[in-house]
mmCIF file of C-alpha atoms in Angstrom:
data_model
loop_
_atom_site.group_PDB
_atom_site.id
_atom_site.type_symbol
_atom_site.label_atom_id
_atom_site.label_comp_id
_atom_site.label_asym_id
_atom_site.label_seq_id
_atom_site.Cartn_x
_atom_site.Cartn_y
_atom_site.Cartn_z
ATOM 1 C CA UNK A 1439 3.543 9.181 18.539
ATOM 2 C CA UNK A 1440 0.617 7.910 16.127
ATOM 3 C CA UNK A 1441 -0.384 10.753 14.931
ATOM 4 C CA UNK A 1442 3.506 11.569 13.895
ATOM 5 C CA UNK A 1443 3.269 8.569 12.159
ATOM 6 C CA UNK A 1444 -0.220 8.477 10.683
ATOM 7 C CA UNK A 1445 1.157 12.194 9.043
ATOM 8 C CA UNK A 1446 4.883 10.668 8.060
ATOM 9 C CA UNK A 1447 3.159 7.995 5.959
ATOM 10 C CA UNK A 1448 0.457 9.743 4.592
ATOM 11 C CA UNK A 1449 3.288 13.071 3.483
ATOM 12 C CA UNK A 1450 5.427 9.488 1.934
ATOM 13 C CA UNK A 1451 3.541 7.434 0.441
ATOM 14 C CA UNK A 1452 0.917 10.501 -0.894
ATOM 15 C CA UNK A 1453 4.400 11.327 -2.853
ATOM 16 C CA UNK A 1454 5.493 7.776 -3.681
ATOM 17 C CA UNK A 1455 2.958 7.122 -6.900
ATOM 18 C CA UNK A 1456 4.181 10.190 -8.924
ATOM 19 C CA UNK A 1457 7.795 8.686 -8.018
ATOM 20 C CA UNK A 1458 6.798 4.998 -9.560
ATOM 21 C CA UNK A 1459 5.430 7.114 -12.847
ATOM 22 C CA UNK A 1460 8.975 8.413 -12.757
ATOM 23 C CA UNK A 1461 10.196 4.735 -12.629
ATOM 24 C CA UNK A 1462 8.703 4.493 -16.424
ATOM 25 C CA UNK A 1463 11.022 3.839 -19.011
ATOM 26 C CA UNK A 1464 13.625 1.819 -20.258
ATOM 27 C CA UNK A 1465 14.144 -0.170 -17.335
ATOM 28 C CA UNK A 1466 11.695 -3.389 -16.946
ATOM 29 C CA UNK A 1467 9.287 -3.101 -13.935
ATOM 30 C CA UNK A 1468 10.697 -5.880 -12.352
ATOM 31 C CA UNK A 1469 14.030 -5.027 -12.677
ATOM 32 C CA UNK A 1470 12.986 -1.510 -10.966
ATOM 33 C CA UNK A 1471 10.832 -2.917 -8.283
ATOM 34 C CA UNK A 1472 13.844 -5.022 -6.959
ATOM 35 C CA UNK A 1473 16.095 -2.301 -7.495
ATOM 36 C CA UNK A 1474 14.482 -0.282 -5.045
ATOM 37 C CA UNK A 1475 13.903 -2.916 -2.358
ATOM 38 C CA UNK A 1476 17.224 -4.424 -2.924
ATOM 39 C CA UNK A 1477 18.438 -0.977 -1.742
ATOM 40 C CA UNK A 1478 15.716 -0.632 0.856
ATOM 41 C CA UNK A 1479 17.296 -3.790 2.316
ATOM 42 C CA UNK A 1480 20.489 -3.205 2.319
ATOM 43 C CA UNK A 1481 20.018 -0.162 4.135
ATOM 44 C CA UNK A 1482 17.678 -1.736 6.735
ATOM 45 C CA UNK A 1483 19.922 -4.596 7.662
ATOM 46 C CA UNK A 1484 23.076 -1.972 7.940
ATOM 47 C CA UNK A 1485 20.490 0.192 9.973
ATOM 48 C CA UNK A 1486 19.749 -2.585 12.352
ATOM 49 C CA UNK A 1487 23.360 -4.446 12.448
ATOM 50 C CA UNK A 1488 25.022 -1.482 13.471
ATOM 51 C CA UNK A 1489 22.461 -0.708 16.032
ATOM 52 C CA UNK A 1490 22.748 -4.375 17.160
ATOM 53 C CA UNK A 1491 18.794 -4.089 16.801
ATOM 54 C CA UNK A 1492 18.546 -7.362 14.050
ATOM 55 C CA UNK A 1493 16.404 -10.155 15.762
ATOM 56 C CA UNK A 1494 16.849 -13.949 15.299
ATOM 57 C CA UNK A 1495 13.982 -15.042 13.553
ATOM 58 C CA UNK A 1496 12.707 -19.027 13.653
ATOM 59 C CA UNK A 1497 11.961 -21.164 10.163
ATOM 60 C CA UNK A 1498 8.298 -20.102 10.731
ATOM 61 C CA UNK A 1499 9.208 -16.182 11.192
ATOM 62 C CA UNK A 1500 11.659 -16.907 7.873
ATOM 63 C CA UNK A 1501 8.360 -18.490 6.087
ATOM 64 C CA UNK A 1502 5.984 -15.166 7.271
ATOM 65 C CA UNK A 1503 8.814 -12.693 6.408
ATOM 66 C CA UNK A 1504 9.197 -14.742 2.857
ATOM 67 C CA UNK A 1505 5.219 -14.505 2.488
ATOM 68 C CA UNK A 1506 5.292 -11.291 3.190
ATOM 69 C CA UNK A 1507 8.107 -10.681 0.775
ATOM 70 C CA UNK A 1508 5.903 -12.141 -2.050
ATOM 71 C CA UNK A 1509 2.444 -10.066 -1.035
ATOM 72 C CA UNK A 1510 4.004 -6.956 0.057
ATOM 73 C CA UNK A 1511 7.599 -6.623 -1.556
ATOM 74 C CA UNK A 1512 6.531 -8.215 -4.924
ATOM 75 C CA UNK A 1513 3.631 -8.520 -6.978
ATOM 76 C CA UNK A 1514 1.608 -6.311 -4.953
ATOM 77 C CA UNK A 1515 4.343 -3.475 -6.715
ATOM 78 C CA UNK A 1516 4.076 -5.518 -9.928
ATOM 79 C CA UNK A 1517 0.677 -4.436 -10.239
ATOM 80 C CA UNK A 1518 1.154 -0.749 -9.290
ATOM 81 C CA UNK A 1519 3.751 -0.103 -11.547
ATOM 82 C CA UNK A 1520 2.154 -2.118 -14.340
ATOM 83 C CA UNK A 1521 -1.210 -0.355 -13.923
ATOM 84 C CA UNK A 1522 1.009 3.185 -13.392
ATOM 85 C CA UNK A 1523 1.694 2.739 -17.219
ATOM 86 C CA UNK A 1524 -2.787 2.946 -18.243
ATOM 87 C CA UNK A 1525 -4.205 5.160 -15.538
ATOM 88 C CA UNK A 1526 -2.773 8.143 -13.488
ATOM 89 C CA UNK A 1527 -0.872 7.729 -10.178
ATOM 90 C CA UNK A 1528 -3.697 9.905 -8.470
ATOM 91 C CA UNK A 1529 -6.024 7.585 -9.358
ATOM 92 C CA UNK A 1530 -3.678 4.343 -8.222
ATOM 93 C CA UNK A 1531 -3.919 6.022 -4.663
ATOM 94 C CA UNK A 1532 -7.494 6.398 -4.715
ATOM 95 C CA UNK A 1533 -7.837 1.912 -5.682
ATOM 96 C CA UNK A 1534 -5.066 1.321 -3.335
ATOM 97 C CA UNK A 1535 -7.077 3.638 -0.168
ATOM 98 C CA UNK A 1536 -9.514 0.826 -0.601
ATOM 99 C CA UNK A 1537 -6.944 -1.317 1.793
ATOM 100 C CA UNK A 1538 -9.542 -0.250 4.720
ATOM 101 C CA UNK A 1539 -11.965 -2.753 3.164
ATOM 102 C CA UNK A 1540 -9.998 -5.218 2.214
ATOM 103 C CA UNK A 1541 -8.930 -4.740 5.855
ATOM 104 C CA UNK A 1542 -11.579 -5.427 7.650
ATOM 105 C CA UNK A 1543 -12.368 -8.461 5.523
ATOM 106 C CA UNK A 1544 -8.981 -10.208 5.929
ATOM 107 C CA UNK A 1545 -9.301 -10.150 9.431
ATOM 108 C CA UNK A 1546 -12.765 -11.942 9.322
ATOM 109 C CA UNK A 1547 -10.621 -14.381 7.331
ATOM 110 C CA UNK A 1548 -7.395 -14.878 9.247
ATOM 111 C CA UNK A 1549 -8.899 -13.243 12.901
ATOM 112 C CA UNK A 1550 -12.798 -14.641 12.272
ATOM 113 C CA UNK A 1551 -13.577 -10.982 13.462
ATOM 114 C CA UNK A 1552 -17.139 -10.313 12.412
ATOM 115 C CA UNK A 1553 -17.735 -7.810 9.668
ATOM 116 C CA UNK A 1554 -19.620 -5.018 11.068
ATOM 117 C CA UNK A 1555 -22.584 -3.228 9.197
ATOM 118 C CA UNK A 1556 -20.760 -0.252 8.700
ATOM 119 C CA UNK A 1557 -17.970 -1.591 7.200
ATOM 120 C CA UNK A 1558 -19.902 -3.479 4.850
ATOM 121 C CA UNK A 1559 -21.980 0.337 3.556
ATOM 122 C CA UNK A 1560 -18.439 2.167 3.708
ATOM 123 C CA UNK A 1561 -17.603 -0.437 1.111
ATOM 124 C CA UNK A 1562 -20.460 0.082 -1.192
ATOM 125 C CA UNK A 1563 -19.718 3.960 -1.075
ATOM 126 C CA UNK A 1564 -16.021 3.324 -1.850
ATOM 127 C CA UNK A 1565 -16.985 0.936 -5.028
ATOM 128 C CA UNK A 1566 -19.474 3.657 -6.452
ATOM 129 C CA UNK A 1567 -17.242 6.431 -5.806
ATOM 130 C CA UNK A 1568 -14.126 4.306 -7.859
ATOM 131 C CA UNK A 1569 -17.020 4.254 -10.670
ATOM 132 C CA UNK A 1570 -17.606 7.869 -10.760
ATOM 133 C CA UNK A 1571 -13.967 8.625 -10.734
ATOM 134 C CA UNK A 1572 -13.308 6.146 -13.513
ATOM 135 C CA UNK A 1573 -15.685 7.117 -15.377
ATOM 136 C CA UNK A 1574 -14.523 9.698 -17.639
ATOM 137 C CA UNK A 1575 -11.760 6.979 -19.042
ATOM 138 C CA UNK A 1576 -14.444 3.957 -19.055
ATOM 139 C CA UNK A 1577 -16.908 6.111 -21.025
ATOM 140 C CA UNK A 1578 -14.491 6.441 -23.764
ATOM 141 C CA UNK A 1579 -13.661 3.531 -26.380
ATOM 142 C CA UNK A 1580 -10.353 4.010 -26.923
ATOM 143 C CA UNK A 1581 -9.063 3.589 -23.515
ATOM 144 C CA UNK A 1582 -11.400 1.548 -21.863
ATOM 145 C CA UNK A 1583 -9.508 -1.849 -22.038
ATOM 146 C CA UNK A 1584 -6.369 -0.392 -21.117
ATOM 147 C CA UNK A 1585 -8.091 1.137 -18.193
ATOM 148 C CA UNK A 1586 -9.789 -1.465 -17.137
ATOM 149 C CA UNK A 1587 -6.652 -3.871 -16.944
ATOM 150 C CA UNK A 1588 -5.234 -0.787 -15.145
ATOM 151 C CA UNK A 1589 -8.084 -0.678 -12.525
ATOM 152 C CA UNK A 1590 -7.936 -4.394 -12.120
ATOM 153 C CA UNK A 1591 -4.535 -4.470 -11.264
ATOM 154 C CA UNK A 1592 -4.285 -1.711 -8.913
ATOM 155 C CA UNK A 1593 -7.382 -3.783 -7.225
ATOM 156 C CA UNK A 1594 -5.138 -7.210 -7.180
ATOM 157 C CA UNK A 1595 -2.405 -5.104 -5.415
ATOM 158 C CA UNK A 1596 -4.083 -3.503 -2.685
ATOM 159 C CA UNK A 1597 -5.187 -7.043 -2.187
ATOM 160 C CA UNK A 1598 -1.423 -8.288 -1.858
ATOM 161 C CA UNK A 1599 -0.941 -4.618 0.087
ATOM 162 C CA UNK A 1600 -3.621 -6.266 2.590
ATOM 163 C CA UNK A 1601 -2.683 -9.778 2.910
ATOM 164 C CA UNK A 1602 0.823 -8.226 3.670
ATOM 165 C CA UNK A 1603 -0.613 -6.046 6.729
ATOM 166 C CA UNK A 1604 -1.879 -9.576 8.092
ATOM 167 C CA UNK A 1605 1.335 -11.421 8.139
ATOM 168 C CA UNK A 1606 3.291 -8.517 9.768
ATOM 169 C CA UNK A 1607 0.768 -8.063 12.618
ATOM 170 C CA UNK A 1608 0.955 -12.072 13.140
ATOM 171 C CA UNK A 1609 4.937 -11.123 13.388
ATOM 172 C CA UNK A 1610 4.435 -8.257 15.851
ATOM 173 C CA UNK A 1611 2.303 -10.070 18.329
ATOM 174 C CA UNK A 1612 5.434 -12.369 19.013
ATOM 175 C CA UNK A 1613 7.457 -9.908 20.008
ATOM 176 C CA UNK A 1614 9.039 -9.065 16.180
ATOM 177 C CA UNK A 1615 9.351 -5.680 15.442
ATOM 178 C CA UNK A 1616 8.429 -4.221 11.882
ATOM 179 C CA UNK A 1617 12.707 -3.281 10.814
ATOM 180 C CA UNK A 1618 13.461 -6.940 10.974
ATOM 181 C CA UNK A 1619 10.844 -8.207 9.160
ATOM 182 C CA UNK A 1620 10.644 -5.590 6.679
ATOM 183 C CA UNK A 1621 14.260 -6.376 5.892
ATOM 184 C CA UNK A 1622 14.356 -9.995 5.394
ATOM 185 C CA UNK A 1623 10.609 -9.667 3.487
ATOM 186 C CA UNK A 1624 12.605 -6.301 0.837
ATOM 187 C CA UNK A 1625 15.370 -9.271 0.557
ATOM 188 C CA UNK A 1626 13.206 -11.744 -0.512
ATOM 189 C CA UNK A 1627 10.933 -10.141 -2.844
ATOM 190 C CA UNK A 1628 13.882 -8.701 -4.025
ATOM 191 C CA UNK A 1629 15.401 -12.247 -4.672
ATOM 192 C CA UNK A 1630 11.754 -13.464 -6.103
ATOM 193 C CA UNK A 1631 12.390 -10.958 -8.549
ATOM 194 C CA UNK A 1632 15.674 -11.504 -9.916
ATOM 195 C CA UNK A 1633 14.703 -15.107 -10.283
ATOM 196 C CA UNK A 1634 11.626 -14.044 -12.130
ATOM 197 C CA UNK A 1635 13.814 -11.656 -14.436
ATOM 198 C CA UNK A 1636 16.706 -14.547 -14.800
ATOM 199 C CA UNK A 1637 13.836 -16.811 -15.721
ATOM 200 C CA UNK A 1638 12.100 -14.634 -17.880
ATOM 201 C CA UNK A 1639 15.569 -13.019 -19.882
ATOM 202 C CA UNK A 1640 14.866 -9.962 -18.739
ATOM 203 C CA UNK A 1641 17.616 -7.608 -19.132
ATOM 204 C CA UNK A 1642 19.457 -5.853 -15.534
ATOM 205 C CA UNK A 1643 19.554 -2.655 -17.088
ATOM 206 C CA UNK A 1644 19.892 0.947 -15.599
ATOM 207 C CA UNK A 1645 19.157 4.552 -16.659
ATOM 208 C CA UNK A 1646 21.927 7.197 -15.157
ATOM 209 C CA UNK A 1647 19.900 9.827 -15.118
ATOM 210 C CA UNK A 1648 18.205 12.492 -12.744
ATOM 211 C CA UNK A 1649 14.750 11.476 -13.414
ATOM 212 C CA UNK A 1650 15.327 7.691 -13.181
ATOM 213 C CA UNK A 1651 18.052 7.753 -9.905
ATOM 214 C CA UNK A 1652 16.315 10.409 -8.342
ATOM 215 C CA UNK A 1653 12.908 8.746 -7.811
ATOM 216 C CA UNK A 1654 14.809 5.458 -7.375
ATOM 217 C CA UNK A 1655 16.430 7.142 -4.161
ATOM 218 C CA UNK A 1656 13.104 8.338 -3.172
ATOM 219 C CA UNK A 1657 11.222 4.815 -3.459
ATOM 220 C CA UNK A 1658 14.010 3.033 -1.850
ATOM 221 C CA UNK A 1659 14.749 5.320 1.339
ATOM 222 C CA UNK A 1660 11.574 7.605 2.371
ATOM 223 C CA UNK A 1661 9.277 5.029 0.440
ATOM 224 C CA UNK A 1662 10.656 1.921 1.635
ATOM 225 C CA UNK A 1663 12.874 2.083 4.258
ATOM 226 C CA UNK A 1664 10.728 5.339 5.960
ATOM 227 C CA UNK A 1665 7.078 4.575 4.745
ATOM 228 C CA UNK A 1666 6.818 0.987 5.225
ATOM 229 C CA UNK A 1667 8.412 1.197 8.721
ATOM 230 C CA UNK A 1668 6.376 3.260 9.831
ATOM 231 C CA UNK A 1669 2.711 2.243 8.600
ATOM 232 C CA UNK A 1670 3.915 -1.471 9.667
ATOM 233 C CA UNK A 1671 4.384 0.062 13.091
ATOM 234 C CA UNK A 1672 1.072 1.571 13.313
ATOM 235 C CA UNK A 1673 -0.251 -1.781 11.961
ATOM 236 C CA UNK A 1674 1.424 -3.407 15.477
ATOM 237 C CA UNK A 1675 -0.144 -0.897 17.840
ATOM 238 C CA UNK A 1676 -3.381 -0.236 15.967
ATOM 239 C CA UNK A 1677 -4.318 -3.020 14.482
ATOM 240 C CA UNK A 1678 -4.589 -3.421 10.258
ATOM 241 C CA UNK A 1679 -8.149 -1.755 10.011
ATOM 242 C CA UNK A 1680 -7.575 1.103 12.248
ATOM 243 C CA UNK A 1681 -3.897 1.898 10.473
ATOM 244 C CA UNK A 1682 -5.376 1.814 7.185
ATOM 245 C CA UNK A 1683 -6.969 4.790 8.147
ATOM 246 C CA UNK A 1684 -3.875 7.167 6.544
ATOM 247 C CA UNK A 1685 -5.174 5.817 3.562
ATOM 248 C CA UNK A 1686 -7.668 7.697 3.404
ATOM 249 C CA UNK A 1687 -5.345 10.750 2.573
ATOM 250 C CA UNK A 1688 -3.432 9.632 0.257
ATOM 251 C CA UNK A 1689 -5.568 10.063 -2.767
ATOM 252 C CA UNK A 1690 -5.996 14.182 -1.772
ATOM 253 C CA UNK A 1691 -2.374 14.523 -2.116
ATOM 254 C CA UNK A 1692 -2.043 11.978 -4.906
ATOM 255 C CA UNK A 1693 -4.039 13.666 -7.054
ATOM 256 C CA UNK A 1694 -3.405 17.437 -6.472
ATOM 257 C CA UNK A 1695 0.296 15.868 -7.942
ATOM 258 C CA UNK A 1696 -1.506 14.575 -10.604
ATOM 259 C CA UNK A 1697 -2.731 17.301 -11.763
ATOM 260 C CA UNK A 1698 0.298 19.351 -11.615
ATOM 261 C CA UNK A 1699 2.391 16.513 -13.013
ATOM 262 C CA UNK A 1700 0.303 14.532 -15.414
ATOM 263 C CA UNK A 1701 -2.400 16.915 -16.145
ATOM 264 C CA UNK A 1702 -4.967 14.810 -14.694
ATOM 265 C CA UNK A 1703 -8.098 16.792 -14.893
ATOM 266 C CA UNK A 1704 -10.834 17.076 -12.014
ATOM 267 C CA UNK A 1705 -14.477 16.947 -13.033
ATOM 268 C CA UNK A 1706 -17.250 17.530 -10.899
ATOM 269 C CA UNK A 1707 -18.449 13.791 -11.280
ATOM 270 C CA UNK A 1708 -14.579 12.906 -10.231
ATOM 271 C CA UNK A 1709 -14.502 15.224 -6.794
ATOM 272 C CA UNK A 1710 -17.957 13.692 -5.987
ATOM 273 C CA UNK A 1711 -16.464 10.089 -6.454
ATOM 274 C CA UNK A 1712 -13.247 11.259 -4.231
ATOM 275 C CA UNK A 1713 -15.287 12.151 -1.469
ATOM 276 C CA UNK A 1714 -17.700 9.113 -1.734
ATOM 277 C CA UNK A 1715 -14.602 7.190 -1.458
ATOM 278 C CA UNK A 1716 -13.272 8.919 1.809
ATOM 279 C CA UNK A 1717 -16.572 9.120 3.321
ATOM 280 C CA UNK A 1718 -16.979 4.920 2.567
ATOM 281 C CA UNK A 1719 -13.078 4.492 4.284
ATOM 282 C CA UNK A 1720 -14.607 6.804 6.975
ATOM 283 C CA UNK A 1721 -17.471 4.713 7.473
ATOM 284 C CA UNK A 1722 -15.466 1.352 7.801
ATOM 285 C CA UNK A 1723 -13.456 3.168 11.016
ATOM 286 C CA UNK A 1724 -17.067 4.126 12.784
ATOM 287 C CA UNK A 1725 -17.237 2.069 15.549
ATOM 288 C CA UNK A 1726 -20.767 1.050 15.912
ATOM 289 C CA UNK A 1727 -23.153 2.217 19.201
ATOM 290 C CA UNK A 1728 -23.537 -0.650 21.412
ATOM 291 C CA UNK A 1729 -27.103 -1.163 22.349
ATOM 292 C CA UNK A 1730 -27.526 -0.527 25.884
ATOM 293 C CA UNK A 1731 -29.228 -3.114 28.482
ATOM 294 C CA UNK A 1732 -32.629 -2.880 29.907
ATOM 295 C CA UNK A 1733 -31.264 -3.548 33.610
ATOM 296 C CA UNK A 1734 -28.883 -0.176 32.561
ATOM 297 C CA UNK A 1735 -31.730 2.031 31.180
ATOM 298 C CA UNK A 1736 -33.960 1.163 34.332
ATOM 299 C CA UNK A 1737 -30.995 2.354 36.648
ATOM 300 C CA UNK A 1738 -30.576 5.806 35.021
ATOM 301 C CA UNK A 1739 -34.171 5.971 35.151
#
């Protein structure tokens, strides 16, 4: 059942970023981003009221889901979509496969689980290989800024991405299951942003086209409703660090779309900076040899 899952999100959400390029347009990001997880909710709570499946949540359950609304549902898609418009999708997926680090280090935060050795080297090959594939688009002057403000934003999101993983495994280990508090979190982000946009005078507008409704479906159903469901789920049974594994995918299929799409082009100093940045998220999920105790080694002897 895992590995079903560890595939399902990794096929999704290895598809999603060419989708959010898609997204580009005349429509302001905010105004798309609750778009699609207005519809993502809607369909959730339909899913789980005719399945009689909705549970009651507390005013501290309503706080986490609202939290989690804010990290996961809201600006952590704010910054994805923003930086979608400097830097290629492929490259989004590679920042955002970094949510194995910033993982492990949450839960030293919210769990006080120590940081282990490994994790902290899978890191440092993760940051170098970002740097090598970056840096094609950092060498050169004219985009550099733009990049940069793209990089930094995609960082700021898988941060928000991370934080979001912590709330919903404090949710599962009361007994709250991943559909319910996926739907009340897509509701409020989705209600965060339309108060943003009413604040802000930004415009509720809509593009009737293919290009625009298709990948809007696509976000909304497989991306939101499908994707989120299930890497949530894996987050209950698995733990955050150990579910953030399927990130380590995502960038090979991001990519390869990429570069079909978008034209990104691979260079040898980019491939090299893809791998260091799946062998780092590798790293992080090596669990470490326990040292073994004298009294055991003089019994085997």
């Amino acid at each position: 059942m895992n590995l079903s899952l560890y595939l399902l999100t990794v096929v999704i959400w290895g598809t999603t970023w060419i989708a959010i390029k898609l997204q580009m347009g005349e429509v302001a990001i905010p105004v798309s981003i609750a778009y699609r997880f207005g519809l993502a909710a809607v369909v959730l709570f339909a899913i789980l009221l005719l399945s009689r499946r909705l549970q009651k949540l507390d005013g501290r359950a309503q706080m986490i889901c609202l939290a989690q609304g804010l990290c996961l549902f809201c600006i952590n898609f704010l910054c994805f979509y923003t930086a979608s418009q400097w830097i290629p999708s492929g490259l989004i997926a590679v920042v955002f496969s970094t949510a194995t680090l910033w993982n492990a280090l949450n839960a030293r935060i919210f769990f006080g689980q120590r940081i282990a050795p490994n994790v902290l080297a899978g890191g440092g090959l993760g940051l170098a290989g970002l740097a090598l594939l970056f840096w094609p688009e950092l060498s050169g002057h004219t985009a550099s800024r733009e990049t940069l403000m793209g990089l930094g934003l995609a960082l700021l999101g898988t941060l928000c991405f991370s934080a979001g993983n912590i709330l919903s495994s404090l949710q599962q280990k009361v007994g709250l299951k991943p559909l319910t508090t996926n739907a009340w979190g897509m509701l409020y982000g989705t209600l965060l942003l339309c108060a943003w946009c009413l604040v802000s005078g930004t415009p509720f507008a809509m593009e009737w086209n293919t290009r625009y409704v298709g990948s809007l479906l696509y976000l909304a159903i497989p991306g939101s409703v499908i994707g989120f469901t299930a890497y949530l789920t894996l987050v209950g049974r698995m733990g955050p660090e150990r579910a953030a594994y399927c990130t380590v995918l995502f960038p090979v299929v991001a990519l390869n779309i990429s570069a079909f799409v978008e034209g990104y082009e691979w260079t040898a100093p980019a491939l090299f900076g893809l791998l260091l940045v799946m062998a780092g998220n590798v790293l992080v999920f090596r669990k470490p040899k326990l040292a073994v105790a004298p009294a055991a080694e003089e019994a085997r002897a």
